[in-house]
């Protein structure tokens, strides 16, 4: 049985905002299937009572003082923008929640 | 079809839930040093971190952590001994990283409550969690008929707001409010707002979005044991709207259920103009936010001793303070509630602190000034007059320099921007006439002009003195001290009072 | 001797003594680049004028008596994943083609301040995902030992540039072996410092909890000098360690292993898939260390075999979120914005066009591993394995001061050999990954040429967190002993140039 179906890959592509062609979906489905089967080996390590590590080091409580620092200029901020209007980032129409 | 409210409440029982976002009033953003000023020119308060430029990293603002813990403590929450920030992953153009740094299963504060009062009844609202996250940028929709997102041609985005610290306060489901649900919702948000104010952590201006509220409502048939499906109403931007949104959602849901329909779990939007809600975009697939611990930030482990210090240093909370002030000022529950509703308590308190008697302070704020605020649709606190100025006016009245009528005129002058009360008295020449010589001269004129009345008084009809005093007041254009004038008239007419 | 044959330490001393100018040194390296770049293709961006300007500015600073570090005036090549104010930064991805960052990474900023002169930005696997630099969207980089072979990866441009004598020093990043593996297969020194010892600010993130900036050089002392120049606490990176660190330069000058306890990781020293020539050189290095007075013991770390699958869950999970910011809204490529498509469609088209296959594969793998329903089995379990591996390291470091293994199972493989087989490619990092998962320090130093192909073999020396000095100490000892045997550095002249 395969670890991942083509439909699941299509769902992942949608979640990841990747417009994949049908051929690409097939291709990635095969590859991801092999990779997932291989990485599933993590399950073989007995670790029920082991706490997970999200970080390499056990640091805690790193904060900065509430001080204002120099921001970028609007020119710098917008320098890489694909489209600009009125000192704002111009983006294609948004389908979504009414704000 | 909606159902009228009373009928809806006969058949159904509402369950509320409230999610409130409070923008903290820190100097700098949550994870970078950019300013947080409201209304700055577009994209002037952005940096590599809050624009999510490649390579930039977040560092948490110590003041935001402290404020969140203080909020949690004020809401009677437990404070986590160890917790992490988490990434909430979803794509949206106003969210630069396409994930929001938030908290997931490890909120900084959890399991609290606050008590709110509605018509003298205390309702306990349980708090599920208080967590810290960051705000998004702001999109403006261009083109299309309404300037709304639907039908727009494109949008333009300002990221000044992106990364401002946001505290999310989530209640547990609130059953049992019955027909008072709208009022309870409003009272809760009002109370939260006052708590935030007393903590000094936010300016909590709903109209500027620094306090935002999502209202969850579900209905269950009376006698049923299972709660119904809830909707989440967003875009509720005033206290009044909180109340209206709950009410309208109850009416709408009751209508749907009564007509044999079923409630869809969805996001809805409240419209100020109609007072009703409309559905948001229907979600084709359930959101999967793929939360995971934020690897760019290290865990937060507040020192219990520090938390205890913060707790000990909390200011007197609004509900406690209200009780104390009510006793101090000797007011009835109803009077106190009225002041609370009018947002006048702090102003009265400050006026008393500035030296005014409580009764006078209350009289002015709840009378003359409340009326003015109402007429001009301005929040009481935003009137261009300070508690100190009110205190000065009461002082002038107490010293006999002003009477009530003149005092009202002084207030009018201050509100009109003519300066301090003393400036207005000076400019408008409103000082009461208590120069005995001047007053005596006026009285002599009045007595001469009203010989009949004077005779009546001389012959013992003391009541007739009123007309003479009135004459003096008229002649002095209200500036005479009426009590003193009466005394002098009686003296001059040889009648003992 | 030509300037390009000098070590960085020698160049720094000569410049400081006024024997040669920074501009002359830069020019010599630019000339070398002009000569060999057509074959090696290590650089993505070179700008001769900018480089010479920087060099002249350093000369002026020195002339003005400014006290700069020991590497002032020495040229350096930066992996094109560190942001640079005056040069494009692309992470070897089409999605960032032409992007000019408005800010410097901490690593590049500090090295500028220390007077190093930037020669250019080097090629890499797109977003550092790969072990051969074949995943660059722009060009193939060739191994100077054999132009038909890969220079390792992901920092293959940086390793090739140093191995080809185009630059005396370069920077890299190591997420799963991306410094040590390319160093090993190009016969140079590459160090992964302790996680948090060098700042990630301005390093375009691949996997935040693993990424570590580090140095490349042709000898141990140069690597130590470079690491010391850019590392140390950075308040812009929350995961940066704020603690005193033992001097790595002192350790590199010391090079005494007498009495040190050295552990050979049994699971990495003789298992399947190790090339015989690699194993032979490794075993000789073990004997060499013993002959230098070190006490060598065998240590078993049975869970190290699970590091690879754990890594291929954790790194893709983090990258799926880190790379979400490349969405065509604020910077970089935008595809398909024809006025009718939605932001969501434009995002998906841009990301499909702008990311290469390996990046897409990892984004989808990570999205999968974080999805509700799979999180516990994949991402969650991988994080537990991370803890198990950390415990094994900890137990091992109770017994020994450092652990050693070959850096890679094989020497440089031919270009194209593993390009279509992700699983085979991933095996190149088998021995390097455990130290990334636990944040430990690890270095690769050359230990000879494999008999069967005459290509370089690397010795990996691993040390506990903040034990970077131990890596350099043992590395220097091996280097000294082998160089006296070889009559100079392993790499006197890149054979194929
Ligand atoms: Mg939230
Ligand atoms: Zn910022």
PDB file of N, CA, C and O in Angstrom, chain B residues 59-100:
ATOM      1  N   UNK B  59      12.579  38.729  17.730  1.00  0.00           N
ATOM      2  CA  UNK B  59      13.003  38.659  19.135  1.00  0.00           C
ATOM      3  C   UNK B  59      11.863  39.250  19.953  1.00  0.00           C
ATOM      4  O   UNK B  59      11.396  40.351  19.676  1.00  0.00           O
ATOM      5  N   UNK B  60      11.422  38.511  20.963  1.00  0.00           N
ATOM      6  CA  UNK B  60      10.193  38.887  21.671  1.00  0.00           C
ATOM      7  C   UNK B  60      10.395  40.115  22.554  1.00  0.00           C
ATOM      8  O   UNK B  60      11.425  40.268  23.217  1.00  0.00           O
ATOM      9  N   UNK B  61       9.379  40.953  22.577  1.00  0.00           N
ATOM     10  CA  UNK B  61       9.358  42.186  23.350  1.00  0.00           C
ATOM     11  C   UNK B  61       9.046  41.858  24.823  1.00  0.00           C
ATOM     12  O   UNK B  61       7.982  41.336  25.146  1.00  0.00           O
ATOM     13  N   UNK B  62       9.971  42.183  25.717  1.00  0.00           N
ATOM     14  CA  UNK B  62       9.812  41.850  27.145  1.00  0.00           C
ATOM     15  C   UNK B  62       8.555  42.508  27.718  1.00  0.00           C
ATOM     16  O   UNK B  62       7.842  41.891  28.524  1.00  0.00           O
ATOM     17  N   UNK B  63       8.272  43.730  27.298  1.00  0.00           N
ATOM     18  CA  UNK B  63       7.123  44.448  27.859  1.00  0.00           C
ATOM     19  C   UNK B  63       5.815  43.763  27.467  1.00  0.00           C
ATOM     20  O   UNK B  63       4.850  43.761  28.233  1.00  0.00           O
ATOM     21  N   UNK B  64       5.779  43.182  26.261  1.00  0.00           N
ATOM     22  CA  UNK B  64       4.561  42.507  25.818  1.00  0.00           C
ATOM     23  C   UNK B  64       4.325  41.244  26.647  1.00  0.00           C
ATOM     24  O   UNK B  64       3.190  40.923  26.996  1.00  0.00           O
ATOM     25  N   UNK B  65       5.402  40.532  26.936  1.00  0.00           N
ATOM     26  CA  UNK B  65       5.269  39.330  27.769  1.00  0.00           C
ATOM     27  C   UNK B  65       4.744  39.738  29.151  1.00  0.00           C
ATOM     28  O   UNK B  65       3.795  39.136  29.675  1.00  0.00           O
ATOM     29  N   UNK B  66       5.333  40.777  29.697  1.00  0.00           N
ATOM     30  CA  UNK B  66       4.926  41.218  31.032  1.00  0.00           C
ATOM     31  C   UNK B  66       3.457  41.661  31.025  1.00  0.00           C
ATOM     32  O   UNK B  66       2.686  41.290  31.913  1.00  0.00           O
ATOM     33  N   UNK B  67       3.077  42.422  30.012  1.00  0.00           N
ATOM     34  CA  UNK B  67       1.678  42.888  29.948  1.00  0.00           C
ATOM     35  C   UNK B  67       0.715  41.711  29.860  1.00  0.00           C
ATOM     36  O   UNK B  67      -0.349  41.714  30.481  1.00  0.00           O
ATOM     37  N   UNK B  68       1.080  40.715  29.055  1.00  0.00           N
ATOM     38  CA  UNK B  68       0.194  39.556  28.901  1.00  0.00           C
ATOM     39  C   UNK B  68       0.025  38.831  30.231  1.00  0.00           C
ATOM     40  O   UNK B  68      -1.083  38.429  30.593  1.00  0.00           O
ATOM     41  N   UNK B  69       1.120  38.687  30.959  1.00  0.00           N
ATOM     42  CA  UNK B  69       1.025  38.016  32.260  1.00  0.00           C
ATOM     43  C   UNK B  69       0.171  38.853  33.218  1.00  0.00           C
ATOM     44  O   UNK B  69      -0.677  38.319  33.944  1.00  0.00           O
ATOM     45  N   UNK B  70       0.339  40.153  33.184  1.00  0.00           N
ATOM     46  CA  UNK B  70      -0.472  41.012  34.068  1.00  0.00           C
ATOM     47  C   UNK B  70      -1.945  40.921  33.700  1.00  0.00           C
ATOM     48  O   UNK B  70      -2.815  40.881  34.575  1.00  0.00           O
ATOM     49  N   UNK B  71      -2.239  40.855  32.407  1.00  0.00           N
ATOM     50  CA  UNK B  71      -3.633  40.680  31.982  1.00  0.00           C
ATOM     51  C   UNK B  71      -4.157  39.354  32.520  1.00  0.00           C
ATOM     52  O   UNK B  71      -5.248  39.278  33.095  1.00  0.00           O
ATOM     53  N   UNK B  72      -3.358  38.305  32.342  1.00  0.00           N
ATOM     54  CA  UNK B  72      -3.760  36.989  32.842  1.00  0.00           C
ATOM     55  C   UNK B  72      -4.041  37.027  34.334  1.00  0.00           C
ATOM     56  O   UNK B  72      -5.056  36.499  34.807  1.00  0.00           O
ATOM     57  N   UNK B  73      -3.178  37.677  35.075  1.00  0.00           N
ATOM     58  CA  UNK B  73      -3.362  37.745  36.528  1.00  0.00           C
ATOM     59  C   UNK B  73      -4.623  38.538  36.873  1.00  0.00           C
ATOM     60  O   UNK B  73      -5.385  38.146  37.761  1.00  0.00           O
ATOM     61  N   UNK B  74      -4.852  39.619  36.142  1.00  0.00           N
ATOM     62  CA  UNK B  74      -6.041  40.432  36.409  1.00  0.00           C
ATOM     63  C   UNK B  74      -7.316  39.653  36.093  1.00  0.00           C
ATOM     64  O   UNK B  74      -8.376  39.932  36.643  1.00  0.00           O
ATOM     65  N   UNK B  75      -7.201  38.668  35.190  1.00  0.00           N
ATOM     66  CA  UNK B  75      -8.356  37.837  34.844  1.00  0.00           C
ATOM     67  C   UNK B  75      -8.352  36.528  35.635  1.00  0.00           C
ATOM     68  O   UNK B  75      -8.971  35.552  35.249  1.00  0.00           O
ATOM     69  N   UNK B  76      -7.600  36.537  36.735  1.00  0.00           N
ATOM     70  CA  UNK B  76      -7.587  35.385  37.651  1.00  0.00           C
ATOM     71  C   UNK B  76      -7.100  34.100  36.998  1.00  0.00           C
ATOM     72  O   UNK B  76      -7.561  33.003  37.333  1.00  0.00           O
ATOM     73  N   UNK B  77      -6.192  34.226  36.034  1.00  0.00           N
ATOM     74  CA  UNK B  77      -5.681  33.046  35.333  1.00  0.00           C
ATOM     75  C   UNK B  77      -4.489  32.446  36.070  1.00  0.00           C
ATOM     76  O   UNK B  77      -3.805  33.108  36.844  1.00  0.00           O
ATOM     77  N   UNK B  78      -4.224  31.175  35.756  1.00  0.00           N
ATOM     78  CA  UNK B  78      -2.940  30.573  36.104  1.00  0.00           C
ATOM     79  C   UNK B  78      -1.945  30.992  35.039  1.00  0.00           C
ATOM     80  O   UNK B  78      -2.308  31.161  33.872  1.00  0.00           O
ATOM     81  N   UNK B  79      -0.693  31.132  35.430  1.00  0.00           N
ATOM     82  CA  UNK B  79       0.350  31.520  34.491  1.00  0.00           C
ATOM     83  C   UNK B  79       1.209  30.297  34.203  1.00  0.00           C
ATOM     84  O   UNK B  79       1.632  29.601  35.132  1.00  0.00           O
ATOM     85  N   UNK B  80       1.441  30.042  32.917  1.00  0.00           N
ATOM     86  CA  UNK B  80       2.224  28.856  32.540  1.00  0.00           C
ATOM     87  C   UNK B  80       3.627  28.939  33.142  1.00  0.00           C
ATOM     88  O   UNK B  80       4.227  30.008  33.170  1.00  0.00           O
ATOM     89  N   UNK B  81       4.134  27.815  33.601  1.00  0.00           N
ATOM     90  CA  UNK B  81       5.509  27.810  34.107  1.00  0.00           C
ATOM     91  C   UNK B  81       6.502  27.737  32.954  1.00  0.00           C
ATOM     92  O   UNK B  81       7.658  28.118  33.085  1.00  0.00           O
ATOM     93  N   UNK B  82       6.022  27.206  31.836  1.00  0.00           N
ATOM     94  CA  UNK B  82       6.879  27.015  30.660  1.00  0.00           C
ATOM     95  C   UNK B  82       5.955  26.915  29.462  1.00  0.00           C
ATOM     96  O   UNK B  82       5.017  26.130  29.480  1.00  0.00           O
ATOM     97  N   UNK B  83       6.189  27.710  28.469  1.00  0.00           N
ATOM     98  CA  UNK B  83       5.334  27.603  27.288  1.00  0.00           C
ATOM     99  C   UNK B  83       6.096  28.090  26.069  1.00  0.00           C
ATOM    100  O   UNK B  83       7.174  28.674  26.183  1.00  0.00           O
ATOM    101  N   UNK B  84       5.541  27.815  24.919  1.00  0.00           N
ATOM    102  CA  UNK B  84       6.216  28.205  23.689  1.00  0.00           C
ATOM    103  C   UNK B  84       5.284  28.997  22.791  1.00  0.00           C
ATOM    104  O   UNK B  84       4.072  28.852  22.862  1.00  0.00           O
ATOM    105  N   UNK B  85       5.899  29.790  21.934  1.00  0.00           N
ATOM    106  CA  UNK B  85       5.161  30.397  20.847  1.00  0.00           C
ATOM    107  C   UNK B  85       5.039  29.320  19.756  1.00  0.00           C
ATOM    108  O   UNK B  85       5.837  28.385  19.720  1.00  0.00           O
ATOM    109  N   UNK B  86       4.027  29.468  18.919  1.00  0.00           N
ATOM    110  CA  UNK B  86       3.835  28.483  17.857  1.00  0.00           C
ATOM    111  C   UNK B  86       3.558  29.215  16.557  1.00  0.00           C
ATOM    112  O   UNK B  86       3.123  30.368  16.559  1.00  0.00           O
ATOM    113  N   UNK B  87       3.829  28.545  15.461  1.00  0.00           N
ATOM    114  CA  UNK B  87       3.496  29.122  14.168  1.00  0.00           C
ATOM    115  C   UNK B  87       2.141  28.604  13.714  1.00  0.00           C
ATOM    116  O   UNK B  87       1.903  27.396  13.723  1.00  0.00           O
ATOM    117  N   UNK B  88       1.288  29.540  13.327  1.00  0.00           N
ATOM    118  CA  UNK B  88      -0.013  29.198  12.752  1.00  0.00           C
ATOM    119  C   UNK B  88       0.126  29.470  11.255  1.00  0.00           C
ATOM    120  O   UNK B  88       0.236  30.620  10.835  1.00  0.00           O
ATOM    121  N   UNK B  89       0.139  28.416  10.464  1.00  0.00           N
ATOM    122  CA  UNK B  89       0.457  28.543   9.046  1.00  0.00           C
ATOM    123  C   UNK B  89      -0.783  28.703   8.178  1.00  0.00           C
ATOM    124  O   UNK B  89      -1.639  27.821   8.151  1.00  0.00           O
ATOM    125  N   UNK B  90      -0.897  29.827   7.509  1.00  0.00           N
ATOM    126  CA  UNK B  90      -1.888  29.993   6.441  1.00  0.00           C
ATOM    127  C   UNK B  90      -1.479  31.196   5.597  1.00  0.00           C
ATOM    128  O   UNK B  90      -0.882  32.138   6.100  1.00  0.00           O
ATOM    129  N   UNK B  91      -1.781  31.100   4.324  1.00  0.00           N
ATOM    130  CA  UNK B  91      -1.373  32.165   3.407  1.00  0.00           C
ATOM    131  C   UNK B  91      -2.417  33.273   3.398  1.00  0.00           C
ATOM    132  O   UNK B  91      -3.605  32.999   3.249  1.00  0.00           O
ATOM    133  N   UNK B  92      -1.948  34.506   3.552  1.00  0.00           N
ATOM    134  CA  UNK B  92      -2.839  35.645   3.399  1.00  0.00           C
ATOM    135  C   UNK B  92      -1.980  36.878   3.135  1.00  0.00           C
ATOM    136  O   UNK B  92      -0.995  37.094   3.820  1.00  0.00           O
ATOM    137  N   UNK B  93      -2.349  37.678   2.121  1.00  0.00           N
ATOM    138  CA  UNK B  93      -1.437  38.763   1.727  1.00  0.00           C
ATOM    139  C   UNK B  93      -1.121  39.787   2.815  1.00  0.00           C
ATOM    140  O   UNK B  93      -0.085  40.421   2.743  1.00  0.00           O
ATOM    141  N   UNK B  94      -1.996  39.932   3.797  1.00  0.00           N
ATOM    142  CA  UNK B  94      -1.663  40.927   4.818  1.00  0.00           C
ATOM    143  C   UNK B  94      -0.810  40.344   5.939  1.00  0.00           C
ATOM    144  O   UNK B  94      -0.467  41.017   6.894  1.00  0.00           O
ATOM    145  N   UNK B  95      -0.446  39.072   5.809  1.00  0.00           N
ATOM    146  CA  UNK B  95       0.400  38.439   6.825  1.00  0.00           C
ATOM    147  C   UNK B  95       1.770  38.124   6.201  1.00  0.00           C
ATOM    148  O   UNK B  95       1.900  37.153   5.461  1.00  0.00           O
ATOM    149  N   UNK B  96       2.766  38.951   6.485  1.00  0.00           N
ATOM    150  CA  UNK B  96       4.009  38.900   5.705  1.00  0.00           C
ATOM    151  C   UNK B  96       4.683  37.522   5.669  1.00  0.00           C
ATOM    152  O   UNK B  96       5.177  37.109   4.628  1.00  0.00           O
ATOM    153  N   UNK B  97       4.751  36.827   6.757  1.00  0.00           N
ATOM    154  CA  UNK B  97       5.460  35.539   6.769  1.00  0.00           C
ATOM    155  C   UNK B  97       4.587  34.400   6.250  1.00  0.00           C
ATOM    156  O   UNK B  97       5.057  33.303   6.033  1.00  0.00           O
ATOM    157  N   UNK B  98       3.313  34.670   6.092  1.00  0.00           N
ATOM    158  CA  UNK B  98       2.331  33.631   5.786  1.00  0.00           C
ATOM    159  C   UNK B  98       2.239  32.583   6.887  1.00  0.00           C
ATOM    160  O   UNK B  98       1.788  31.469   6.686  1.00  0.00           O
ATOM    161  N   UNK B  99       2.739  32.962   8.044  1.00  0.00           N
ATOM    162  CA  UNK B  99       2.372  32.281   9.289  1.00  0.00           C
ATOM    163  C   UNK B  99       2.315  33.360  10.341  1.00  0.00           C
ATOM    164  O   UNK B  99       2.992  34.376  10.236  1.00  0.00           O
ATOM    165  N   UNK B 100       1.427  33.154  11.302  1.00  0.00           N
ATOM    166  CA  UNK B 100       1.327  34.095  12.400  1.00  0.00           C
ATOM    167  C   UNK B 100       2.036  33.476  13.592  1.00  0.00           C
ATOM    168  O   UNK B 100       1.811  32.307  13.908  1.00  0.00           O
TER     169      UNK B 100
END
